[in-house]
PDB file of C-alpha atoms in Angstrom:
ATOM      1  CA  MET A  16       0.000   0.000   0.000  1.00  0.00           C
ATOM      2  CA  PRO A  17       1.472   3.422  -0.887  1.00  0.00           C
ATOM      3  CA  GLY A  18       1.018   4.867   2.607  1.00  0.00           C
ATOM      4  CA  ASP A  19       3.163   2.093   4.080  1.00  0.00           C
ATOM      5  CA  SER A  20       6.299   3.494   2.495  1.00  0.00           C
ATOM      6  CA  PRO A  21       8.119   6.248   4.375  1.00  0.00           C
ATOM      7  CA  SER A  22       9.694   7.463   1.124  1.00  0.00           C
ATOM      8  CA  LEU A  23       6.671   8.535  -0.887  1.00  0.00           C
ATOM      9  CA  ASN A  24       7.683  10.877  -3.649  1.00  0.00           C
ATOM     10  CA  ARG A  25       5.531  13.363  -5.531  1.00  0.00           C
ATOM     11  CA  LYS A  26       4.892  10.963  -8.419  1.00  0.00           C
ATOM     12  CA  ASP A  27       3.752   8.164  -6.083  1.00  0.00           C
ATOM     13  CA  LEU A  28       1.409  10.566  -4.316  1.00  0.00           C
ATOM     14  CA  GLU A  29       0.000  11.947  -7.543  1.00  0.00           C
ATOM     15  CA  ASP A  30      -0.527   8.417  -8.905  1.00  0.00           C
ATOM     16  CA  GLY A  31      -2.367   7.502  -5.700  1.00  0.00           C
ATOM     17  CA  VAL A  32      -4.502  10.639  -5.896  1.00  0.00           C
ATOM     18  CA  ARG A  33      -5.331   9.884  -9.547  1.00  0.00           C
ATOM     19  CA  ARG A  34      -6.384   6.324  -8.669  1.00  0.00           C
ATOM     20  CA  ILE A  35      -8.668   7.601  -5.920  1.00  0.00           C
ATOM     21  CA  ILE A  36     -10.202  10.266  -8.152  1.00  0.00           C
ATOM     22  CA  ALA A  37     -10.801   7.698 -10.896  1.00  0.00           C
ATOM     23  CA  ASP A  38     -12.516   5.383  -8.396  1.00  0.00           C
ATOM     24  CA  VAL A  39     -14.606   8.098  -6.766  1.00  0.00           C
ATOM     25  CA  LEU A  40     -15.672   9.847  -9.972  1.00  0.00           C
ATOM     26  CA  PHE A  41     -15.859   6.808 -12.261  1.00  0.00           C
ATOM     27  CA  VAL A  42     -13.521   8.326 -14.833  1.00  0.00           C
ATOM     28  CA  PRO A  43     -10.598   6.625 -16.564  1.00  0.00           C
ATOM     29  CA  GLU A  44      -7.401   7.191 -14.617  1.00  0.00           C
ATOM     30  CA  ALA A  45      -5.464   7.836 -17.835  1.00  0.00           C
ATOM     31  CA  SER A  46      -7.721  10.804 -18.631  1.00  0.00           C
ATOM     32  CA  ILE A  47      -6.946  12.653 -15.360  1.00  0.00           C
ATOM     33  CA  GLU A  48      -4.397  15.457 -15.664  1.00  0.00           C
ATOM     34  CA  SER A  49      -2.741  17.428 -12.833  1.00  0.00           C
ATOM     35  CA  ASP A  50      -4.437  20.673 -13.813  1.00  0.00           C
ATOM     36  CA  HIS A  51      -7.934  19.195 -14.121  1.00  0.00           C
ATOM     37  CA  SER A  52     -10.486  20.762 -11.833  1.00  0.00           C
ATOM     38  CA  LEU A  53     -12.335  18.198  -9.749  1.00  0.00           C
ATOM     39  CA  PHE A  54     -15.598  20.059 -10.279  1.00  0.00           C
ATOM     40  CA  GLN A  55     -15.446  21.713 -13.713  1.00  0.00           C
ATOM     41  CA  ASP A  56     -13.383  19.135 -15.602  1.00  0.00           C
ATOM     42  CA  LEU A  57     -14.114  15.877 -13.804  1.00  0.00           C
ATOM     43  CA  GLY A  58     -17.697  16.415 -12.643  1.00  0.00           C
ATOM     44  CA  ALA A  59     -17.186  16.054  -8.887  1.00  0.00           C
ATOM     45  CA  GLU A  60     -19.816  17.065  -6.378  1.00  0.00           C
ATOM     46  CA  SER A  61     -19.237  18.052  -2.749  1.00  0.00           C
ATOM     47  CA  ILE A  62     -19.944  14.544  -1.458  1.00  0.00           C
ATOM     48  CA  ASP A  63     -17.291  13.184  -3.837  1.00  0.00           C
ATOM     49  CA  VAL A  64     -14.653  15.377  -2.198  1.00  0.00           C
ATOM     50  CA  LEU A  65     -15.552  13.891   1.193  1.00  0.00           C
ATOM     51  CA  ASP A  66     -15.105  10.388  -0.200  1.00  0.00           C
ATOM     52  CA  LEU A  67     -11.800  11.411  -1.768  1.00  0.00           C
ATOM     53  CA  VAL A  68     -10.490  12.838   1.531  1.00  0.00           C
ATOM     54  CA  PHE A  69     -11.367   9.678   3.429  1.00  0.00           C
ATOM     55  CA  ARG A  70      -9.606   7.558   0.813  1.00  0.00           C
ATOM     56  CA  LEU A  71      -6.509   9.762   0.968  1.00  0.00           C
ATOM     57  CA  GLU A  72      -5.722   8.088   4.267  1.00  0.00           C
ATOM     58  CA  ASP A  73      -4.670   5.004   2.304  1.00  0.00           C
ATOM     59  CA  VAL A  74      -2.246   7.055   0.209  1.00  0.00           C
ATOM     60  CA  ILE A  75      -0.695   9.220   2.911  1.00  0.00           C
ATOM     61  CA  GLY A  76      -0.613   6.642   5.669  1.00  0.00           C
ATOM     62  CA  ARG A  77      -2.419   8.607   8.352  1.00  0.00           C
ATOM     63  CA  ARG A  78      -5.868   9.757   9.338  1.00  0.00           C
ATOM     64  CA  VAL A  79      -7.172  12.980   7.848  1.00  0.00           C
ATOM     65  CA  THR A  80     -10.568  14.540   8.215  1.00  0.00           C
ATOM     66  CA  ALA A  81     -12.721  16.609   5.941  1.00  0.00           C
ATOM     67  CA  ARG A  82     -12.169  19.428   8.431  1.00  0.00           C
ATOM     68  CA  ASP A  83      -8.371  19.110   7.983  1.00  0.00           C
ATOM     69  CA  PHE A  84      -8.740  19.262   4.222  1.00  0.00           C
ATOM     70  CA  ASP A  85     -11.222  22.142   4.303  1.00  0.00           C
ATOM     71  CA  ALA A  86      -8.999  24.205   6.623  1.00  0.00           C
ATOM     72  CA  TRP A  87      -5.970  23.536   4.444  1.00  0.00           C
ATOM     73  CA  VAL A  88      -7.841  24.554   1.256  1.00  0.00           C
ATOM     74  CA  ARG A  89      -9.213  27.700   2.903  1.00  0.00           C
ATOM     75  CA  ALA A  90      -5.742  28.722   4.095  1.00  0.00           C
ATOM     76  CA  ARG A  91      -4.167  27.985   0.714  1.00  0.00           C
ATOM     77  CA  PHE A  92      -6.782  29.984  -1.187  1.00  0.00           C
ATOM     78  CA  GLU A  93      -7.351  32.637   1.460  1.00  0.00           C
ATOM     79  CA  ASN A  94      -7.351  35.543  -1.002  1.00  0.00           C
ATOM     80  CA  VAL A  95      -8.822  33.723  -3.992  1.00  0.00           C
ATOM     81  CA  GLU A  96     -12.465  34.416  -4.744  1.00  0.00           C
ATOM     82  CA  HIS A  97     -13.089  31.221  -6.734  1.00  0.00           C
ATOM     83  CA  PRO A  98     -10.502  28.585  -5.830  1.00  0.00           C
ATOM     84  CA  ARG A  99      -9.874  25.846  -8.371  1.00  0.00           C
ATOM     85  CA  LEU A 100      -9.537  22.493  -6.674  1.00  0.00           C
ATOM     86  CA  THR A 101      -7.296  20.522  -9.024  1.00  0.00           C
ATOM     87  CA  VAL A 102      -5.577  17.158  -8.942  1.00  0.00           C
ATOM     88  CA  ALA A 103      -2.303  19.008  -8.264  1.00  0.00           C
ATOM     89  CA  VAL A 104      -3.849  20.803  -5.264  1.00  0.00           C
ATOM     90  CA  VAL A 105      -5.067  17.516  -3.772  1.00  0.00           C
ATOM     91  CA  THR A 106      -1.599  16.078  -4.378  1.00  0.00           C
ATOM     92  CA  ASP A 107      -0.061  19.086  -2.570  1.00  0.00           C
ATOM     93  CA  PHE A 108      -2.296  18.335   0.408  1.00  0.00           C
ATOM     94  CA  ALA A 109      -1.280  14.672   0.336  1.00  0.00           C
ATOM     95  CA  GLU A 110       2.391  15.615   0.129  1.00  0.00           C
ATOM     96  CA  GLU A 111       2.161  17.982   3.092  1.00  0.00           C
ATOM     97  CA  HIS A 112       0.247  15.462   5.210  1.00  0.00           C
ATOM     98  CA  ALA A 113       1.984  12.201   4.312  1.00  0.00           C
ATOM     99  CA  ASP A 114       3.763  10.290   7.071  1.00  0.00           C
TER     100      ASP A 114
END
């Protein structure tokens, strides 16, 4: 399991995030790009983001909550009127929170 390795690199994390997004949104993994918006490009809904956050635990190797993710996104996009939640942004979160 990816979270079991203490040496996760950015590519491993992004691959894990892509797999989760593909599973949650029922889209082909190969069609998911780093700059794709979860909502505009991939058709996610709010409930899908919750599912994605819970599944991130398997990738990063530790427990995270929707509250953790929400606070992190709010802080990251503090001065942005319409934040764009992309695959790369979710990967940034995973990278910062991985064991």
